[in-house]
Amino acid sequence: MIRILIGAQWGDEGKGKIIDLLAQKSDIIVRYQGGNNAGHTVKFDQEKFVLHLIPSGILNPGKICVIANGVVIDLEALFREIEMLESKGIQVKGRLRVSEQAHLLFPYHRLMDQLRESQTEKKSVIGTTKKGIGPCYADKMARVGLRAGDLRHLDYFKDRLWSVLRERNRILSKIYKHEGVSFASIFPKMKSYRSRLMNYLCDTPLYLYEAARKGKDILFEGAQGTMLDVDHGTYPFVTSSNATVGGAIAGSGISPTLIDRVIGVVKAYTTRVGEGPFPSQFPSDLMKLIQTKGEEFGSTTGRPRRCGWFDAVIAHYAIRINGIDEMAVMKMDVLSGLKQIKIATAYRLGSRLLKEYPSSIRDFSRCTPVYETMRGWSENVQQVRRWKDLPLNAKKYVKRLEALMQTPIKILSVGSKRSQTIFL
Ligand code: GDP
Ligand code: IMO
Ligand code: MG
């Protein structure tokens, strides 16, 4: 079975938790886009792990994890993550494959991201994670990037890094009035990572092809979410990769004809970190309440996440773009105690009623949601493990989401731990 798991909102839907659960029955788990802007949380026993680059499947003993070609890799962050895992007794060596074609993210990418965000005019701030993701993907597309496999040939790597850095430093000084980054501060570090990286480098498209032919179970772990996709999201308030299903194909080299299923993940409400329009955003009192109850603070940056009602227009759009076969609905427990729960079912744009997401950011930012209101439930559902034990109004809410999305909900999450899950 080959499955792709996709965030169907603005990221942080709870992908890490679901990947960790599904990985129990998979052989290989693959990250294929984004970088360490992602933060995927997995909790079990008394432990909490936040994974940024390594697939969340690593926490299941014996599984093979792949960082495929579409990911941008900050080697410093990668080795920090490997050390963190190994210090907690999770073996990484022998279980991780890193694509030779994956682009490397350098300190100058991080710096350019930070400087651009802090020096641009207010309306152009994206609210990035400042991890250097945009500048690294920009270099990839401009064909001035360096790839993990380039480190095999140190002379070539050195020469290319030298000339790219010279160009980047010109931009840093001319546009951002920054002194730039010295070759001496990067190259020796890269050289020191080299031998460790060689343990992991792999022709991952070939590896995945052969694994698929052998009938292995492969799980693709999306990062970010549909509305942060560089093509299909709320551009320009997006990330710099394809967080939709196509990203898995280009970002790993797997053939689309081999994909069996696409699984979407949504929260029972909506969140977004960073700038950009968000029609169903809560008023401030409700925002505070859900932020606190749902612990809605970024796994990567610690920033408070903006919170709002479930937006069925967005969810339906994500299902269309990704061909989602089934859904996981997360954080049902956070909604306990609300008297009323709203669902955005359409938008009003001037005198028009929109049932579909408008691709123009100008239009989208002027949309106001049309809400449907349902009765809430007061019971704590964190201990519920069977559908029949859920409060009636919680069941009605889930059934309504299912009807609006026209897609079966197969997993309900009622808490952050592995065990706090209802399979339908
Ligand atoms: P990801 O980026 O999609 O993997 O999601 P994050 O890990 O960034 O954010 C999801 C957050 O919600 C994490 O802190 C999870 O531990 C937590 N979480 C996941 N599912 C549930 C749930 O059903 N209930 C509650 N209360 N928290 C959850
Ligand atoms: P996971 O995988 C939520 C957001 C940032 C910002 C925009 C661009 O944990 O769901 P970037 O640093 O990528 O250039 O920032 O995208 N963003 C995320 N929001 N979850 C994520 O990842 C995100 N990764 C990036 O907040 O708005
Ligand atoms: Mg996250």
Short mmCIF file of C-alpha atoms and ligand atoms in Angstrom, two decimals:
data_model
loop_
_atom_site.label_atom_id
_atom_site.label_comp_id
_atom_site.label_asym_id
_atom_site.label_seq_id
_atom_site.Cartn_x
_atom_site.Cartn_y
_atom_site.Cartn_z
CA MET A 1 0.00 0.00 0.00
CA ILE A 2 1.32 3.45 -0.90
CA ARG A 3 -0.35 6.35 0.89
CA ILE A 4 0.17 10.09 0.99
CA LEU A 5 -0.83 12.08 4.06
CA ILE A 6 -1.63 15.74 3.43
CA GLY A 7 -2.44 18.67 5.67
CA ALA A 8 -5.78 20.02 4.45
CA GLN A 9 -5.67 23.44 6.17
CA TRP A 10 -2.79 25.84 6.98
CA GLY A 11 -0.43 23.29 8.56
CA ASP A 12 -0.16 21.98 12.13
CA GLU A 13 -3.27 19.85 11.64
CA GLY A 14 -1.76 17.00 13.65
CA LYS A 15 0.02 15.18 10.82
CA GLY A 16 2.81 14.01 13.14
CA LYS A 17 0.39 12.14 15.40
CA ILE A 18 -1.34 10.39 12.48
CA ILE A 19 1.93 9.51 10.73
CA ASP A 20 3.18 7.98 13.97
CA LEU A 21 0.01 5.85 14.18
CA LEU A 22 -0.05 4.79 10.53
CA ALA A 23 3.69 4.12 10.55
CA GLN A 24 3.06 1.18 12.85
CA LYS A 25 1.82 -0.72 9.79
CA SER A 26 4.22 0.81 7.23
CA ASP A 27 7.73 -0.13 6.16
CA ILE A 28 9.00 3.22 4.88
CA ILE A 29 8.03 6.80 5.79
CA VAL A 30 9.03 9.61 3.44
CA ARG A 31 9.31 13.40 3.82
CA TYR A 32 9.21 14.95 0.35
CA GLN A 33 8.90 18.75 0.63
CA GLY A 34 9.56 21.63 2.99
CA GLY A 35 12.38 21.61 5.48
CA ASN A 36 12.77 22.35 9.15
CA ASN A 37 10.01 24.94 8.96
CA ALA A 38 7.85 21.91 9.76
CA GLY A 39 7.27 20.83 13.35
CA HIS A 40 5.49 17.49 13.74
CA THR A 41 4.60 16.48 17.28
CA VAL A 42 4.31 12.92 18.52
CA LYS A 43 3.46 12.03 22.11
CA PHE A 44 3.44 8.63 23.75
CA ASP A 45 4.09 7.34 27.26
CA GLN A 46 5.48 10.42 29.00
CA GLU A 47 7.58 11.50 26.01
CA LYS A 48 7.05 14.35 23.57
CA PHE A 49 8.98 14.54 20.29
CA VAL A 50 8.91 17.40 17.80
CA LEU A 51 10.35 16.38 14.43
CA HIS A 52 11.40 19.00 11.92
CA LEU A 53 13.24 17.13 9.17
CA ILE A 54 13.21 13.44 9.97
CA PRO A 55 9.94 11.63 9.21
CA SER A 56 7.75 11.04 12.26
CA GLY A 57 7.93 7.32 11.47
CA ILE A 58 11.38 7.23 13.08
CA LEU A 59 9.71 6.76 16.48
CA ASN A 60 8.43 3.35 15.44
CA PRO A 61 11.33 0.92 15.88
CA GLY A 62 12.68 -0.72 12.74
CA LYS A 63 10.96 1.54 10.21
CA ILE A 64 13.01 3.07 7.41
CA CYS A 65 12.76 6.83 6.97
CA VAL A 66 13.55 8.76 3.82
CA ILE A 67 14.29 12.45 3.34
CA ALA A 68 13.56 12.68 -0.35
CA ASN A 69 14.80 15.01 -3.08
CA GLY A 70 12.09 17.65 -2.63
CA VAL A 71 13.14 18.50 0.93
CA VAL A 72 15.58 21.32 1.66
CA ILE A 73 18.07 20.25 4.31
CA ASP A 74 19.80 22.42 6.87
CA LEU A 75 22.55 19.96 7.86
CA GLU A 76 23.07 21.65 11.20
CA ALA A 77 19.38 21.10 12.01
CA LEU A 78 19.48 17.54 10.68
CA PHE A 79 22.40 16.46 12.84
CA ARG A 80 20.93 18.25 15.86
CA GLU A 81 17.74 16.25 15.35
CA ILE A 82 19.63 12.98 14.96
CA GLU A 83 21.52 13.72 18.20
CA MET A 84 18.28 14.57 20.01
CA LEU A 85 16.71 11.27 18.91
CA GLU A 86 19.77 9.19 19.75
CA SER A 87 20.02 10.83 23.19
CA LYS A 88 16.51 9.54 23.82
CA GLY A 89 17.42 6.03 22.72
CA ILE A 90 15.95 6.21 19.19
CA GLN A 91 18.31 4.60 16.70
CA VAL A 92 18.68 6.59 13.49
CA LYS A 93 21.76 5.09 11.88
CA GLY A 94 20.83 2.41 9.39
CA ARG A 95 17.22 3.64 9.36
CA LEU A 96 17.55 6.96 7.53
CA ARG A 97 18.11 7.53 3.80
CA VAL A 98 18.84 11.05 2.56
CA SER A 99 18.43 11.91 -1.11
CA GLU A 100 21.56 12.91 -2.98
CA GLN A 101 19.35 15.33 -4.92
CA ALA A 102 17.96 17.16 -1.89
CA HIS A 103 19.10 20.77 -1.77
CA LEU A 104 21.20 22.02 1.11
CA LEU A 105 20.11 25.01 3.13
CA PHE A 106 22.98 27.28 4.15
CA PRO A 107 23.30 30.01 6.80
CA TYR A 108 22.99 32.66 4.08
CA HIS A 109 19.52 31.34 3.25
CA ARG A 110 18.48 31.76 6.87
CA LEU A 111 19.99 35.22 6.97
CA MET A 112 18.25 36.34 3.78
CA ASP A 113 14.93 35.04 5.10
CA GLN A 114 15.38 36.96 8.37
CA LEU A 115 16.57 40.16 6.72
CA ARG A 116 13.82 40.14 4.13
CA GLU A 117 11.16 39.65 6.78
CA SER A 118 12.55 42.38 9.01
CA GLN A 119 13.34 44.95 6.31
CA THR A 120 10.40 44.67 3.96
CA GLU A 121 7.38 46.96 4.29
CA LYS A 122 4.72 45.73 6.71
CA LYS A 123 2.21 44.61 4.07
CA SER A 124 4.81 42.35 2.45
CA VAL A 125 5.79 40.48 5.63
CA ILE A 126 4.88 36.80 5.28
CA GLY A 127 5.55 35.76 8.86
CA THR A 128 7.89 32.96 7.84
CA THR A 129 9.58 30.61 10.29
CA LYS A 130 12.86 32.38 9.36
CA LYS A 131 14.50 29.03 8.69
CA GLY A 132 15.67 30.07 5.21
CA ILE A 133 13.18 27.92 3.32
CA GLY A 134 12.13 30.50 0.70
CA PRO A 135 15.66 31.61 -0.25
CA CYS A 136 16.83 27.98 -0.47
CA TYR A 137 14.01 26.97 -2.83
CA ALA A 138 14.61 30.17 -4.80
CA ASP A 139 18.23 29.11 -5.32
CA LYS A 140 17.10 25.64 -6.36
CA MET A 141 14.85 27.11 -9.06
CA ALA A 142 17.49 29.65 -10.08
CA ARG A 143 19.87 26.68 -10.51
CA VAL A 144 22.44 28.03 -8.10
CA GLY A 145 21.75 25.56 -5.29
CA LEU A 146 24.00 22.85 -3.93
CA ARG A 147 22.71 19.35 -3.35
CA ALA A 148 23.52 16.81 -0.65
CA GLY A 149 25.21 14.54 -3.20
CA ASP A 150 27.54 17.38 -4.24
CA LEU A 151 29.37 16.83 -0.96
CA ARG A 152 30.68 13.56 -2.40
CA HIS A 153 32.91 15.66 -4.64
CA LEU A 154 34.54 18.10 -2.31
CA ASP A 155 36.45 20.09 -4.95
CA TYR A 156 33.30 20.66 -6.97
CA PHE A 157 31.34 21.54 -3.81
CA LYS A 158 33.99 23.99 -2.65
CA ASP A 159 34.25 25.71 -5.99
CA ARG A 160 30.50 26.10 -6.40
CA LEU A 161 29.93 27.24 -2.83
CA TRP A 162 32.63 29.85 -3.30
CA SER A 163 31.02 31.38 -6.37
CA VAL A 164 27.44 31.18 -5.09
CA LEU A 165 28.48 32.77 -1.82
CA ARG A 166 30.23 35.62 -3.60
CA GLU A 167 27.01 36.40 -5.44
CA ARG A 168 24.84 36.05 -2.34
CA ASN A 169 27.15 38.33 -0.36
CA ARG A 170 26.76 40.97 -3.02
CA ILE A 171 23.00 40.84 -2.52
CA LEU A 172 23.38 40.88 1.27
CA SER A 173 25.54 43.96 1.14
CA LYS A 174 23.81 45.91 -1.64
CA ILE A 175 20.20 45.25 -0.70
CA TYR A 176 20.29 44.48 2.99
CA LYS A 177 23.38 46.46 4.05
CA HIS A 178 24.72 43.36 5.76
CA GLU A 179 28.40 42.43 5.93
CA GLY A 180 27.64 38.96 4.49
CA VAL A 181 28.72 35.45 5.37
CA SER A 182 32.31 34.30 5.15
CA PHE A 183 33.33 31.19 3.25
CA ALA A 184 35.43 30.26 6.28
CA SER A 185 32.36 30.16 8.48
CA ILE A 186 30.57 27.67 6.21
CA PHE A 187 32.95 25.42 4.34
CA PRO A 188 34.83 23.80 7.28
CA LYS A 189 31.48 23.00 8.93
CA MET A 190 30.18 21.40 5.74
CA LYS A 191 33.39 19.43 5.46
CA SER A 192 32.94 18.19 9.00
CA TYR A 193 29.36 17.02 8.25
CA ARG A 194 30.52 15.24 5.12
CA SER A 195 31.61 11.89 6.51
CA ARG A 196 28.52 11.62 8.71
CA LEU A 197 26.24 12.49 5.80
CA MET A 198 27.81 9.77 3.64
CA ASN A 199 26.25 7.19 6.01
CA TYR A 200 22.82 8.35 4.93
CA LEU A 201 23.14 9.40 1.29
CA CYS A 202 21.10 7.32 -1.12
CA ASP A 203 19.59 7.31 -4.60
CA THR A 204 16.17 7.63 -2.97
CA PRO A 205 14.01 7.61 -6.16
CA LEU A 206 15.55 4.25 -7.07
CA TYR A 207 15.28 3.01 -3.49
CA LEU A 208 11.56 3.89 -3.39
CA TYR A 209 10.92 2.39 -6.82
CA GLU A 210 12.47 -0.91 -5.80
CA ALA A 211 10.67 -0.89 -2.45
CA ALA A 212 7.35 -0.30 -4.24
CA ARG A 213 8.07 -3.18 -6.63
CA LYS A 214 8.71 -5.44 -3.67
CA GLY A 215 5.30 -4.52 -2.30
CA LYS A 216 6.55 -2.52 0.67
CA ASP A 217 4.12 -0.29 2.50
CA ILE A 218 5.19 3.31 1.94
CA LEU A 219 3.76 6.32 3.74
CA PHE A 220 4.43 9.84 2.47
CA GLU A 221 4.45 12.48 5.20
CA GLY A 222 3.35 15.87 3.94
CA ALA A 223 4.58 18.99 5.66
CA GLN A 224 2.70 22.32 5.93
CA GLY A 225 -0.78 22.18 4.41
CA THR A 226 -2.80 22.72 1.25
CA MET A 227 -3.45 26.41 1.95
CA LEU A 228 0.31 27.00 2.34
CA ASP A 229 1.07 25.39 -1.05
CA VAL A 230 3.04 27.75 -3.29
CA ASP A 231 0.61 27.21 -6.21
CA HIS A 232 -2.70 26.33 -4.62
CA GLY A 233 -2.49 28.15 -1.30
CA THR A 234 -3.12 31.75 -0.27
CA TYR A 235 -0.21 33.12 -2.34
CA PRO A 236 1.90 35.08 -1.43
CA PHE A 237 1.17 34.07 2.18
CA VAL A 238 2.39 30.53 1.61
CA THR A 239 5.51 28.45 1.98
CA SER A 240 7.87 27.88 -0.96
CA SER A 241 7.06 24.27 -1.82
CA ASN A 242 4.14 22.20 -3.07
CA ALA A 243 2.46 20.98 0.07
CA THR A 244 -0.31 19.40 -2.04
CA VAL A 245 -0.24 15.89 -3.43
CA GLY A 246 1.83 16.73 -6.51
CA GLY A 247 4.69 17.64 -4.20
CA ALA A 248 4.97 14.00 -3.21
CA ILE A 249 5.42 12.91 -6.81
CA ALA A 250 8.04 15.47 -7.87
CA GLY A 251 9.57 15.54 -4.41
CA SER A 252 10.30 11.82 -4.25
CA GLY A 253 10.34 10.51 -7.81
CA ILE A 254 7.51 8.05 -7.10
CA SER A 255 5.15 7.49 -10.01
CA PRO A 256 1.59 8.77 -9.53
CA THR A 257 0.29 5.46 -10.88
CA LEU A 258 1.66 3.72 -7.76
CA ILE A 259 -0.32 5.80 -5.26
CA ASP A 260 -3.16 3.87 -3.63
CA ARG A 261 -4.67 6.39 -1.24
CA VAL A 262 -4.53 10.00 -0.16
CA ILE A 263 -5.36 10.79 3.46
CA GLY A 264 -6.22 14.31 4.57
CA VAL A 265 -5.77 15.71 8.07
CA VAL A 266 -7.84 18.58 9.50
CA LYS A 267 -8.37 20.01 12.93
CA ALA A 268 -11.98 20.13 14.15
CA TYR A 269 -11.46 23.88 13.91
CA THR A 270 -8.85 25.90 11.97
CA THR A 271 -5.50 27.46 12.81
CA ARG A 272 -2.92 29.47 10.94
CA VAL A 273 0.51 30.86 11.94
CA GLY A 274 1.99 33.88 10.23
CA GLU A 275 0.34 36.50 8.05
CA GLY A 276 -2.39 36.15 5.45
CA PRO A 277 -6.19 36.11 5.19
CA PHE A 278 -8.18 33.77 7.41
CA PRO A 279 -11.94 34.37 6.99
CA SER A 280 -13.21 32.18 9.85
CA GLN A 281 -10.81 33.59 12.47
CA PHE A 282 -12.32 33.83 15.97
CA PRO A 283 -12.97 37.10 17.77
CA SER A 284 -10.27 37.73 20.37
CA ASP A 285 -11.98 36.25 23.48
CA LEU A 286 -12.69 32.92 21.77
CA MET A 287 -9.24 32.99 20.20
CA LYS A 288 -7.61 33.20 23.65
CA LEU A 289 -9.77 30.38 24.97
CA ILE A 290 -8.99 27.94 22.13
CA GLN A 291 -5.33 28.96 21.97
CA THR A 292 -4.97 28.03 25.62
CA LYS A 293 -7.12 24.91 25.55
CA GLY A 294 -5.63 23.63 22.33
CA GLU A 295 -2.08 24.68 23.24
CA GLU A 296 -1.97 26.50 19.94
CA PHE A 297 1.62 27.68 19.95
CA GLY A 298 3.89 26.84 17.01
CA SER A 299 5.94 23.64 17.30
CA THR A 300 8.82 25.28 15.41
CA THR A 301 8.74 28.95 16.42
CA GLY A 302 6.56 29.02 19.55
CA ARG A 303 4.43 31.76 17.99
CA PRO A 304 0.74 31.78 18.97
CA ARG A 305 -1.38 30.26 16.23
CA ARG A 306 -4.40 32.22 15.05
CA CYS A 307 -7.54 30.14 15.58
CA GLY A 308 -10.97 30.05 13.95
CA TRP A 309 -14.02 27.95 13.12
CA PHE A 310 -13.84 24.95 10.82
CA ASP A 311 -13.92 26.16 7.24
CA ALA A 312 -15.67 23.63 5.02
CA VAL A 313 -14.93 25.66 1.87
CA ILE A 314 -11.20 25.24 2.49
CA ALA A 315 -11.55 21.57 3.44
CA HIS A 316 -13.58 20.85 0.33
CA TYR A 317 -10.99 22.66 -1.80
CA ALA A 318 -8.18 20.57 -0.26
CA ILE A 319 -10.13 17.41 -1.03
CA ARG A 320 -10.51 18.49 -4.66
CA ILE A 321 -6.89 19.54 -5.19
CA ASN A 322 -5.41 16.46 -3.51
CA GLY A 323 -8.00 13.81 -4.36
CA ILE A 324 -8.33 12.99 -0.67
CA ASP A 325 -9.97 9.58 -0.11
CA GLU A 326 -10.42 9.79 3.65
CA MET A 327 -10.03 12.25 6.49
CA ALA A 328 -8.63 12.35 9.99
CA VAL A 329 -10.26 14.98 12.21
CA MET A 330 -8.07 16.12 15.09
CA LYS A 331 -8.51 17.92 18.39
CA MET A 332 -12.19 17.14 18.94
CA ASP A 333 -11.46 17.40 22.69
CA VAL A 334 -10.59 21.10 22.39
CA LEU A 335 -14.15 21.97 21.36
CA SER A 336 -15.71 20.46 24.51
CA GLY A 337 -17.45 23.08 26.62
CA LEU A 338 -18.51 25.42 23.80
CA LYS A 339 -22.25 26.13 23.81
CA GLN A 340 -22.32 26.66 20.07
CA ILE A 341 -20.01 25.61 17.30
CA LYS A 342 -19.94 27.28 13.92
CA ILE A 343 -18.89 25.93 10.53
CA ALA A 344 -18.10 28.17 7.56
CA THR A 345 -20.03 26.67 4.64
CA ALA A 346 -19.64 29.42 2.01
CA TYR A 347 -18.29 32.96 1.64
CA ARG A 348 -19.90 36.25 0.88
CA LEU A 349 -17.91 38.48 -1.45
CA GLY A 350 -19.80 41.73 -1.95
CA SER A 351 -23.16 40.65 -3.30
CA ARG A 352 -21.91 37.25 -4.46
CA LEU A 353 -22.19 33.95 -2.60
CA LEU A 354 -19.12 31.77 -3.16
CA LYS A 355 -19.16 28.02 -2.64
CA GLU A 356 -15.60 27.56 -3.90
CA TYR A 357 -12.30 29.02 -2.72
CA PRO A 358 -11.45 32.07 -4.85
CA SER A 359 -7.87 31.85 -6.05
CA SER A 360 -7.33 35.63 -6.02
CA ILE A 361 -5.84 36.78 -2.73
CA ARG A 362 -7.59 40.12 -3.17
CA ASP A 363 -10.96 38.37 -3.33
CA PHE A 364 -10.16 35.89 -0.58
CA SER A 365 -9.11 38.62 1.84
CA ARG A 366 -12.50 40.31 1.32
CA CYS A 367 -14.56 37.17 1.89
CA THR A 368 -16.74 36.91 4.97
CA PRO A 369 -17.92 33.45 5.96
CA VAL A 370 -21.47 32.22 5.91
CA TYR A 371 -21.87 30.17 9.07
CA GLU A 372 -23.97 27.25 10.08
CA THR A 373 -24.37 26.94 13.86
CA MET A 374 -24.56 23.67 15.77
CA ARG A 375 -25.02 22.83 19.43
CA GLY A 376 -21.85 22.04 21.32
CA TRP A 377 -21.21 19.42 24.02
CA SER A 378 -19.99 19.89 27.57
CA GLU A 379 -18.46 16.45 28.21
CA ASN A 380 -14.72 15.90 28.21
CA VAL A 381 -14.07 13.40 25.39
CA GLN A 382 -10.38 12.72 25.98
CA GLN A 383 -11.06 9.28 27.44
CA VAL A 384 -13.53 8.23 24.75
CA ARG A 385 -12.26 5.40 22.52
CA ARG A 386 -15.43 4.28 20.72
CA TRP A 387 -17.72 6.22 18.43
CA LYS A 388 -20.79 5.14 20.37
CA ASP A 389 -19.41 6.69 23.56
CA LEU A 390 -19.12 10.19 22.10
CA PRO A 391 -21.69 12.80 23.20
CA LEU A 392 -24.60 13.03 20.75
CA ASN A 393 -23.76 16.59 19.68
CA ALA A 394 -20.13 15.63 19.01
CA LYS A 395 -21.37 12.81 16.77
CA LYS A 396 -23.71 15.22 14.99
CA TYR A 397 -20.84 17.64 14.45
CA VAL A 398 -18.61 14.94 12.94
CA LYS A 399 -21.43 13.70 10.71
CA ARG A 400 -22.06 17.25 9.50
CA LEU A 401 -18.37 17.75 8.68
CA GLU A 402 -18.41 14.47 6.79
CA ALA A 403 -21.47 15.52 4.80
CA LEU A 404 -19.99 18.92 3.97
CA MET A 405 -16.67 17.40 2.92
CA GLN A 406 -18.34 14.52 1.06
CA THR A 407 -15.47 12.36 2.26
CA PRO A 408 -15.42 9.64 4.91
CA ILE A 409 -13.84 10.49 8.26
CA LYS A 410 -11.84 7.44 9.30
CA ILE A 411 -9.95 8.77 12.31
CA LEU A 412 -11.06 11.02 15.16
CA SER A 413 -8.49 12.36 17.57
CA VAL A 414 -9.50 13.28 21.11
CA GLY A 415 -6.10 14.08 22.61
CA SER A 416 -2.47 14.38 21.68
CA LYS A 417 -1.38 10.89 22.69
CA ARG A 418 -1.30 7.82 20.49
CA SER A 419 -3.97 6.15 22.58
CA GLN A 420 -6.40 9.09 22.34
CA THR A 421 -7.71 8.04 18.96
CA ILE A 422 -10.99 6.67 17.65
CA PHE A 423 -10.81 4.60 14.44
CA LEU A 424 -14.08 4.61 12.52
P1 GDP B 1 1.66 18.86 12.49
O1 GDP B 1 2.60 19.91 12.10
O2 GDP B 1 0.51 18.71 11.53
O3 GDP B 1 2.31 17.54 12.78
O4 GDP B 1 0.99 19.35 13.88
P2 GDP B 1 1.79 19.98 15.12
O5 GDP B 1 2.53 18.92 15.83
O6 GDP B 1 2.55 21.18 14.71
O7 GDP B 1 0.58 20.54 15.97
C1 GDP B 1 -0.44 19.71 16.42
C2 GDP B 1 -0.51 19.87 17.94
O8 GDP B 1 -1.72 19.33 18.41
C3 GDP B 1 0.59 19.13 18.68
O9 GDP B 1 0.93 19.82 19.83
C4 GDP B 1 -0.07 17.79 19.02
O10 GDP B 1 0.52 17.19 20.16
C5 GDP B 1 -1.47 18.25 19.31
N1 GDP B 1 -2.55 17.28 19.03
C6 GDP B 1 -2.66 16.41 18.00
N2 GDP B 1 -3.86 15.80 18.05
C7 GDP B 1 -4.51 16.30 19.12
C8 GDP B 1 -5.79 16.09 19.69
O11 GDP B 1 -6.62 15.32 19.20
N3 GDP B 1 -6.11 16.82 20.81
C9 GDP B 1 -5.24 17.70 21.38
N4 GDP B 1 -5.64 18.37 22.45
N5 GDP B 1 -4.03 17.93 20.87
C10 GDP B 1 -3.67 17.24 19.75
P1 IMO B 2 3.93 21.83 9.65
O1 IMO B 2 4.55 20.80 8.74
C1 IMO B 2 2.20 25.81 9.98
C2 IMO B 2 3.99 28.96 7.54
C3 IMO B 2 4.72 30.07 8.25
C4 IMO B 2 4.43 31.21 7.28
C5 IMO B 2 4.51 30.54 5.93
C6 IMO B 2 5.85 30.66 5.25
O2 IMO B 2 4.36 21.75 11.05
O3 IMO B 2 2.44 21.83 9.46
P2 IMO B 2 8.23 29.51 5.64
O4 IMO B 2 9.13 29.49 6.83
O5 IMO B 2 7.78 28.15 5.21
O6 IMO B 2 8.75 30.30 4.50
O7 IMO B 2 6.90 30.30 6.14
O8 IMO B 2 4.23 29.17 6.17
N1 IMO B 2 4.47 27.59 7.87
C7 IMO B 2 3.79 26.73 8.63
N2 IMO B 2 2.63 26.88 9.32
N3 IMO B 2 2.82 24.60 9.95
C8 IMO B 2 3.96 24.43 9.25
O9 IMO B 2 4.52 23.22 9.09
C9 IMO B 2 4.51 25.53 8.59
N4 IMO B 2 5.62 25.71 7.83
C10 IMO B 2 5.57 26.97 7.39
O10 IMO B 2 4.18 30.32 9.53
O11 IMO B 2 3.12 31.66 7.45
MG MG B 3 3.50 21.64 12.89
#
